[in-house]
Short mmCIF file of C-alpha atoms in Angstrom, two decimals:
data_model
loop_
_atom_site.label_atom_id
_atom_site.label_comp_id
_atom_site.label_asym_id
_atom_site.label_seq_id
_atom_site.Cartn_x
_atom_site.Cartn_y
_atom_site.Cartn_z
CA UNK A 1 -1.62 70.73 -64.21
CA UNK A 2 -2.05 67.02 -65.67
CA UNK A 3 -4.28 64.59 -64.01
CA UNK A 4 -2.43 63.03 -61.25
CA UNK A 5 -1.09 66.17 -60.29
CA UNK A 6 -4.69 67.37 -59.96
CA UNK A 7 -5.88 64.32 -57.89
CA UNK A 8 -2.38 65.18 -55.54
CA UNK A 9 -3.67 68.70 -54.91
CA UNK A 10 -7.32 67.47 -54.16
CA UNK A 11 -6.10 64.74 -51.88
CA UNK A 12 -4.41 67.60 -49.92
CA UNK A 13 -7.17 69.72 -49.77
CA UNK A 14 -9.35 67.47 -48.60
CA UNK A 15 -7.18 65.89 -46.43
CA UNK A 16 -6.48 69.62 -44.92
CA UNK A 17 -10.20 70.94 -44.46
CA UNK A 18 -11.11 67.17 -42.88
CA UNK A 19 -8.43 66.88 -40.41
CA UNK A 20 -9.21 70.67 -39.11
CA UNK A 21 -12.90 69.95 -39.00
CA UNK A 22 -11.85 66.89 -36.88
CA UNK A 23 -9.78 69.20 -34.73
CA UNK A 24 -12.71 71.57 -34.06
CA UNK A 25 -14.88 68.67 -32.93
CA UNK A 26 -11.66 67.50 -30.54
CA UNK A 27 -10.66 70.35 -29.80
CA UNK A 28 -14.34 71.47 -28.48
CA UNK A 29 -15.16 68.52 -25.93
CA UNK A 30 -13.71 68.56 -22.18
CA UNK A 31 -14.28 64.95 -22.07
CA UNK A 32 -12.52 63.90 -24.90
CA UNK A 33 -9.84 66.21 -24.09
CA UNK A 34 -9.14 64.55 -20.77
CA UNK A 35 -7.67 61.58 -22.18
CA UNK A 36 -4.29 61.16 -23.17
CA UNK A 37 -5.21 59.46 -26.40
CA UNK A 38 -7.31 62.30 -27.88
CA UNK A 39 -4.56 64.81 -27.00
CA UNK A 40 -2.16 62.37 -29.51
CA UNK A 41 -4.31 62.13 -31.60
CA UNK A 42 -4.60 66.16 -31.36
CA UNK A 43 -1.31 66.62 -32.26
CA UNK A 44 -0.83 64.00 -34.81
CA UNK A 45 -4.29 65.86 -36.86
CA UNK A 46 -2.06 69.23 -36.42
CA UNK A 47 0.66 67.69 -38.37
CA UNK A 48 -1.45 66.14 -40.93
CA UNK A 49 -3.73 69.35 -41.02
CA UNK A 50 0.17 71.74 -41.60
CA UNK A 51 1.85 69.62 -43.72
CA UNK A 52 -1.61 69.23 -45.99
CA UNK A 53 -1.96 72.68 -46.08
CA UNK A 54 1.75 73.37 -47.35
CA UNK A 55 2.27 70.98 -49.46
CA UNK A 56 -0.63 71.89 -51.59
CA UNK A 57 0.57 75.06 -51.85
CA UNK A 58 3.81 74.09 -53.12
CA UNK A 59 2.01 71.76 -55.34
CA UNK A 60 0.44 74.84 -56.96
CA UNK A 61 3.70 76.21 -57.44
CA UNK A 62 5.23 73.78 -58.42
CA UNK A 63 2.87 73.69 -61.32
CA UNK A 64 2.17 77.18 -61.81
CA UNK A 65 5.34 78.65 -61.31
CA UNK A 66 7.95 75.89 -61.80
CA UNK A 67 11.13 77.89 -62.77
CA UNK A 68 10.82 79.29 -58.81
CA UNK A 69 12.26 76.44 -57.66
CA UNK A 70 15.16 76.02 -60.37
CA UNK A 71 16.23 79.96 -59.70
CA UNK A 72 15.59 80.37 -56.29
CA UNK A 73 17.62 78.12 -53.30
CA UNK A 74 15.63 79.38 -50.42
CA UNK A 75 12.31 77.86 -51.96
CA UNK A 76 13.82 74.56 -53.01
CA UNK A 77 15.38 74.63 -49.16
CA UNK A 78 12.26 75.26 -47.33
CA UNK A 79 10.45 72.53 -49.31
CA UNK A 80 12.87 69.78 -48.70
CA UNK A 81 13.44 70.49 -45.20
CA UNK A 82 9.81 70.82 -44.25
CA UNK A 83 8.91 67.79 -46.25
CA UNK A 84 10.94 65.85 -44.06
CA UNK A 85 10.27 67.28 -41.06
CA UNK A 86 6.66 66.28 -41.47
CA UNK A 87 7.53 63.62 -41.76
CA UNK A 88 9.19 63.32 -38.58
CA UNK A 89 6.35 64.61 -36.72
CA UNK A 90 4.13 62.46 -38.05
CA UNK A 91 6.01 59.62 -37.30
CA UNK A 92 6.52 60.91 -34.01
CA UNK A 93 3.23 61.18 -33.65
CA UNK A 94 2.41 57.74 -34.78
CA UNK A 95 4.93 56.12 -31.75
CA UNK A 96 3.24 58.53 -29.33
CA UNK A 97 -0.09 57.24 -29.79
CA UNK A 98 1.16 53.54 -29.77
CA UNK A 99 3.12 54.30 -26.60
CA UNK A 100 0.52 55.60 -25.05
CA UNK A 101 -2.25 52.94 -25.79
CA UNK A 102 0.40 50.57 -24.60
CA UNK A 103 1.01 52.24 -21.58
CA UNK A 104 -2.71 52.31 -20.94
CA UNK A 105 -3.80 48.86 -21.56
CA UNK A 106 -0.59 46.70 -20.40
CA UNK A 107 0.74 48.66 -17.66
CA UNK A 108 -2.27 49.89 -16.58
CA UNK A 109 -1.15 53.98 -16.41
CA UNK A 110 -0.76 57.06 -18.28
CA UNK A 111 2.47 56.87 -19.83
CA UNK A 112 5.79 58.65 -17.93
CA UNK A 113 6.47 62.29 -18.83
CA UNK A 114 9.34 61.65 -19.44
CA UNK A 115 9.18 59.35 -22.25
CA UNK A 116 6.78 61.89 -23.31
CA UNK A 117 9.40 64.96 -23.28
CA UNK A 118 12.06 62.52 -24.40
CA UNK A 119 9.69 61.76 -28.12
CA UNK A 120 9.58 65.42 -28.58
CA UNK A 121 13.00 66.33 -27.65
CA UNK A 122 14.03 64.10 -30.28
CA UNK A 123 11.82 65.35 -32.45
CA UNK A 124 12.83 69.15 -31.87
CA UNK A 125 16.54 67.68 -32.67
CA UNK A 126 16.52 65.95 -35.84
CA UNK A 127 14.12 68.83 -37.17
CA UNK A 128 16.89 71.02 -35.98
CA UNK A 129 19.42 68.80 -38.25
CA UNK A 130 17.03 68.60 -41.44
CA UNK A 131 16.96 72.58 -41.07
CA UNK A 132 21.01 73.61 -40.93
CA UNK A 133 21.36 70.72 -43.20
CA UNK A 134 19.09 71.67 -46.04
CA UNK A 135 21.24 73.98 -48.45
CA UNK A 136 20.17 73.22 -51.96
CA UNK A 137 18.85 74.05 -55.09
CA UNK A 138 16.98 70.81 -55.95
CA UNK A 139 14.12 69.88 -53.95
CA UNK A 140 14.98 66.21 -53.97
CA UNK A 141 17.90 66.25 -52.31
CA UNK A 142 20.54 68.44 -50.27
CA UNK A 143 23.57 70.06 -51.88
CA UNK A 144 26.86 70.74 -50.90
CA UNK A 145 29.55 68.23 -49.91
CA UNK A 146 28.71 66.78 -46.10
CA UNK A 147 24.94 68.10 -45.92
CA UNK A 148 23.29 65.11 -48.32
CA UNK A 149 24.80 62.76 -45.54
CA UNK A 150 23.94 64.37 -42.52
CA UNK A 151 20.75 64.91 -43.62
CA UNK A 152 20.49 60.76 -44.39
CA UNK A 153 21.49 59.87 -41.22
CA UNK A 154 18.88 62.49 -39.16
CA UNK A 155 16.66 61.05 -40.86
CA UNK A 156 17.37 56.98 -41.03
CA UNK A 157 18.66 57.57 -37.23
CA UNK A 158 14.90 58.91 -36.36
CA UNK A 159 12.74 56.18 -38.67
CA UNK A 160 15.27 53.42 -36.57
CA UNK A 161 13.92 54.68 -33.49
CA UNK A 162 10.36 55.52 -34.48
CA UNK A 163 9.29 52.55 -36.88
CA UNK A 164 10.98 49.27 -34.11
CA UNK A 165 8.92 51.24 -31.09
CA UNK A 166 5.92 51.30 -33.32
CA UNK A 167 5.82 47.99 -33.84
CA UNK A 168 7.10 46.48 -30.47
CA UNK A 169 4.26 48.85 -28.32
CA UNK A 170 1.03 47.46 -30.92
CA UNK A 171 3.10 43.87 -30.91
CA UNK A 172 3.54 43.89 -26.69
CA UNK A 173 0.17 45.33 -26.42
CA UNK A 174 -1.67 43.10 -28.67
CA UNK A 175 0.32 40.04 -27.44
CA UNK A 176 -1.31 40.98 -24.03
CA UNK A 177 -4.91 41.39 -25.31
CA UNK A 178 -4.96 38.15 -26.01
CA UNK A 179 -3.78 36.31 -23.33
CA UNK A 180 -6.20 38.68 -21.46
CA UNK A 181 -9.20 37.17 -23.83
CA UNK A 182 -7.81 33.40 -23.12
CA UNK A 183 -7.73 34.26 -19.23
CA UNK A 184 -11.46 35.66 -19.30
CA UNK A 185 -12.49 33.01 -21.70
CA UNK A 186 -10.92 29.89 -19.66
CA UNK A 187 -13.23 31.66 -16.35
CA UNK A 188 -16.18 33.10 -18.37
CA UNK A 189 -19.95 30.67 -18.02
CA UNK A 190 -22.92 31.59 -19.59
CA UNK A 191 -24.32 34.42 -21.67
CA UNK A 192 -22.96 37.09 -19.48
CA UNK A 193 -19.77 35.52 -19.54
CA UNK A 194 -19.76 35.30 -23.58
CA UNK A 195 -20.31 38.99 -23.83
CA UNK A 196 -17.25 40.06 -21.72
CA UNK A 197 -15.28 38.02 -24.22
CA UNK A 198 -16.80 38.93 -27.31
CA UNK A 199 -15.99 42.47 -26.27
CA UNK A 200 -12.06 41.17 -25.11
CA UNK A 201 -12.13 40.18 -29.05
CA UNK A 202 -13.86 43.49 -30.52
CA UNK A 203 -10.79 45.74 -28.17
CA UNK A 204 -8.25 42.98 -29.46
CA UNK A 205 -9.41 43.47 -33.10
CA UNK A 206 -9.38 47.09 -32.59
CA UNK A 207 -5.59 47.72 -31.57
CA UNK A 208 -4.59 45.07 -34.57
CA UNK A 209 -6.69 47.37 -36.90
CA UNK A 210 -4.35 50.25 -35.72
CA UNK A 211 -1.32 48.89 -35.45
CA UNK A 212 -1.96 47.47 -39.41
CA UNK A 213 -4.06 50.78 -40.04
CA UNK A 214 -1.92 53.96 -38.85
CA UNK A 215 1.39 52.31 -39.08
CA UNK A 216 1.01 50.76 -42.91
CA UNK A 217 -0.48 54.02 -43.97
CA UNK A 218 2.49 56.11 -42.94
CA UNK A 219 4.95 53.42 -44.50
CA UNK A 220 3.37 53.07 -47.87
CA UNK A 221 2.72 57.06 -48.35
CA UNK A 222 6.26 58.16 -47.27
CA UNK A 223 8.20 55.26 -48.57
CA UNK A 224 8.37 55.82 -52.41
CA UNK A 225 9.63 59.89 -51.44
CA UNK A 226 12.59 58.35 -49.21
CA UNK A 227 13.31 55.56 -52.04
CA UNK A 228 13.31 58.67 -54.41
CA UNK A 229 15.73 60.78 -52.02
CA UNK A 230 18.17 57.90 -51.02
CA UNK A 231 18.93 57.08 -54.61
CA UNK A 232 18.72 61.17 -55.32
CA UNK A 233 21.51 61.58 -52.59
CA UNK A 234 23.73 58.63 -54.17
CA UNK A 235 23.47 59.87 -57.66
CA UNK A 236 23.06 63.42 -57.56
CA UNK A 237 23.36 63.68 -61.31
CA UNK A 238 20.72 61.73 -62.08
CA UNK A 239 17.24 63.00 -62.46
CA UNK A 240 13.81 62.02 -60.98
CA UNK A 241 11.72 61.51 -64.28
CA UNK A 242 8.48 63.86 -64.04
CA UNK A 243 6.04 60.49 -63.49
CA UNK A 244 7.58 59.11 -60.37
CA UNK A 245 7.80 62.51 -58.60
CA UNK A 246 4.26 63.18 -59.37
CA UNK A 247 3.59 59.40 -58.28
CA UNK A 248 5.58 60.03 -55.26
CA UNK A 249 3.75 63.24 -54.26
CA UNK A 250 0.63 61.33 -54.80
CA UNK A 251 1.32 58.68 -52.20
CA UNK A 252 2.40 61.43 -49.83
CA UNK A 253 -1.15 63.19 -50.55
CA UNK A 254 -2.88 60.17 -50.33
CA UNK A 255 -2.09 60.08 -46.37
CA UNK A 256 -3.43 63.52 -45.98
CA UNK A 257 -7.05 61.37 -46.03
CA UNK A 258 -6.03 58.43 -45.20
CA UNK A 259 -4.90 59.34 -41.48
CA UNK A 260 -7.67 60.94 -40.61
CA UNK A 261 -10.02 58.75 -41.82
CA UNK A 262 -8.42 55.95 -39.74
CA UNK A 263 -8.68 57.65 -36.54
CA UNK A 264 -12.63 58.62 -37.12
CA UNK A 265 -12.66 54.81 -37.53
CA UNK A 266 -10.76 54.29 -34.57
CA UNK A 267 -11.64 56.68 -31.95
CA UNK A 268 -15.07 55.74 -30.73
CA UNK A 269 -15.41 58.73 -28.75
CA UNK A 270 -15.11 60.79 -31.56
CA UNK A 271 -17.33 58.89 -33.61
CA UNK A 272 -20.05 60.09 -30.80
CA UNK A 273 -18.96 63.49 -31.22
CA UNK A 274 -19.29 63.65 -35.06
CA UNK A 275 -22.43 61.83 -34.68
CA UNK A 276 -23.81 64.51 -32.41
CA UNK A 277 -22.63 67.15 -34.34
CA UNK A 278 -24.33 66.15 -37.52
CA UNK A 279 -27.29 65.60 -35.55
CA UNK A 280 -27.25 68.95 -34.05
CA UNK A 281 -27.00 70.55 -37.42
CA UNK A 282 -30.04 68.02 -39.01
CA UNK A 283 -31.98 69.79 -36.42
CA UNK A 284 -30.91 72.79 -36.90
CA UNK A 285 -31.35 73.27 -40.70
CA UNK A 286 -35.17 72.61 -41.26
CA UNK A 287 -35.68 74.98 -37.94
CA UNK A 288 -33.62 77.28 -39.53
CA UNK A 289 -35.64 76.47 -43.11
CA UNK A 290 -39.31 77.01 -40.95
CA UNK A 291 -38.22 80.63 -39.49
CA UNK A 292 -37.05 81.54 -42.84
CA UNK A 293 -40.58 80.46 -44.59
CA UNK A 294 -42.81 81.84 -41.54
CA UNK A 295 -40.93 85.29 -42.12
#
């Protein structure tokens, strides 16, 4: 295993063992769970936390036991496929949590079930595709005659939808923060007045910072591994030289951290909940140390 393929399955691991542990904290408060948001951002960690946890594993494998995937189709199939459809979910995920913040701060209520059950129906669908449609012995790309294109078109059809409803919820939403801080700034006198816009500014900044954060993160992981498989599915003699597949796997791994790290940043609430948590063990651990020593 050569450096950057070393950093790749670090990334991953990390990226795995974090996004559980933020799960568990989550996953643990009734308060946090009430809110719409946190159970998004649930479901988005799951995907990140999955798709970490399998793709380092086929990372191993791919180093340790490479001619597996060259002799066996059913490896090389279950690779491709679920590399893709984690991708999917996350970017599923991703519109989910802007659709729901928009929801939330422009129209002023949880967002409609049915858009809800409409995301994940969609989801469940092109999945569905990426499965029947993943015959191969190359990792990089489908085989067979019709599957390379059905598989292209599952899964430009879903980034059309996902990546233009990204954008236009954080644009829409942002767009309405700040006519919201002009409003309260054009009626706002005094100190007390100042500090209900200073805040309008801190909530605009915030929604910018994911909108730029969650969405640029997802782009710039995922997009060298679809430049790689578009060109893949146009020249299918052509091979992907061992540096940009490793490079490409690296940007993939690199979101694995990323992600979650952006929604620790993000989600105040579970800031407080780390916070308390490390607390709670700080406390714990020199009680722990004095029982030990008085024994």
């Amino acid at each position: 295993m050569d450096s950057a393929q070393a950093a790749s399955a670090v990334l991953l691991a990390v990226g795995a063992v974090f996004s559980t542990w933020l799960l568990s904290v989550l996953c643990g408060s009734k308060r946090l769970m009430r809110e719409g948001l946190t159970r998004r951002v649930c479901g988005l960690l799951v995907v990140v936390a999955v798709s970490a946890y399998a793709c380092f594993g086929a990372q191993v494998a791919l180093t340790v036991v490479p001619q597996w995937f060259r002799t066996t189709a059913a490896v090389n199939e279950v690779f491709l496929a679920f590399r893709f459809s984690a991708g999917v979910c996350l970017a599923s995920a991703n519109l989910q949590i802007a659709f729901e913040r928009y929801y939330v701060i422009v129209v002023g209520k949880n967002t409609p079930a049915i858009y809800t059950t409409a995301f994940i129906v969609h989801s469940v669908l092109t999945v569905l595709v990426l499965v029947i449609s993943s015959e191969t012995f190359n990792y990089r790309r489908p085989g067979g005659t019709w599957q390379p294109y059905v598989f292209l078109v599952a899964s430009v059809q879903f980034m059309c939808v996902a990546f233009p409803g990204i954008i236009f919820c954080y644009f829409r939403t942002y767009r309405h923060i700040i006519s919201a801080t002009k409003e309260i700034a054009s009626i706002a006198a005094g100190d007390e007045g100042m500090d209900v816009v200073s805040r309008a500014r801190q909530i605009k900044r915030q929604v910018l910072v994911t909108c730029i954060g969650l969405t640029l993160s997802f782009c710039i992981s995922y997009t060298p591994e679809s430049v790689l498989f578009i060109y893949c599915i146009f020249s299918p003699r052509w091979e992907v030289p061992e540096w940009m597949d490793v490079a490409a796997f690296l940007f993939v791994a690199l979101d694995a951290v990323v992600t979650p790290s952006l929604v620790t940043v993000l989600h105040h609430g579970l800031r407080e909940e780390l916070g308390s948590a490390i607390a709670g063990s700080s406390r714990i651990l020199p009680q722990a140390r004095t029982t030990a020593s008085s024994k």
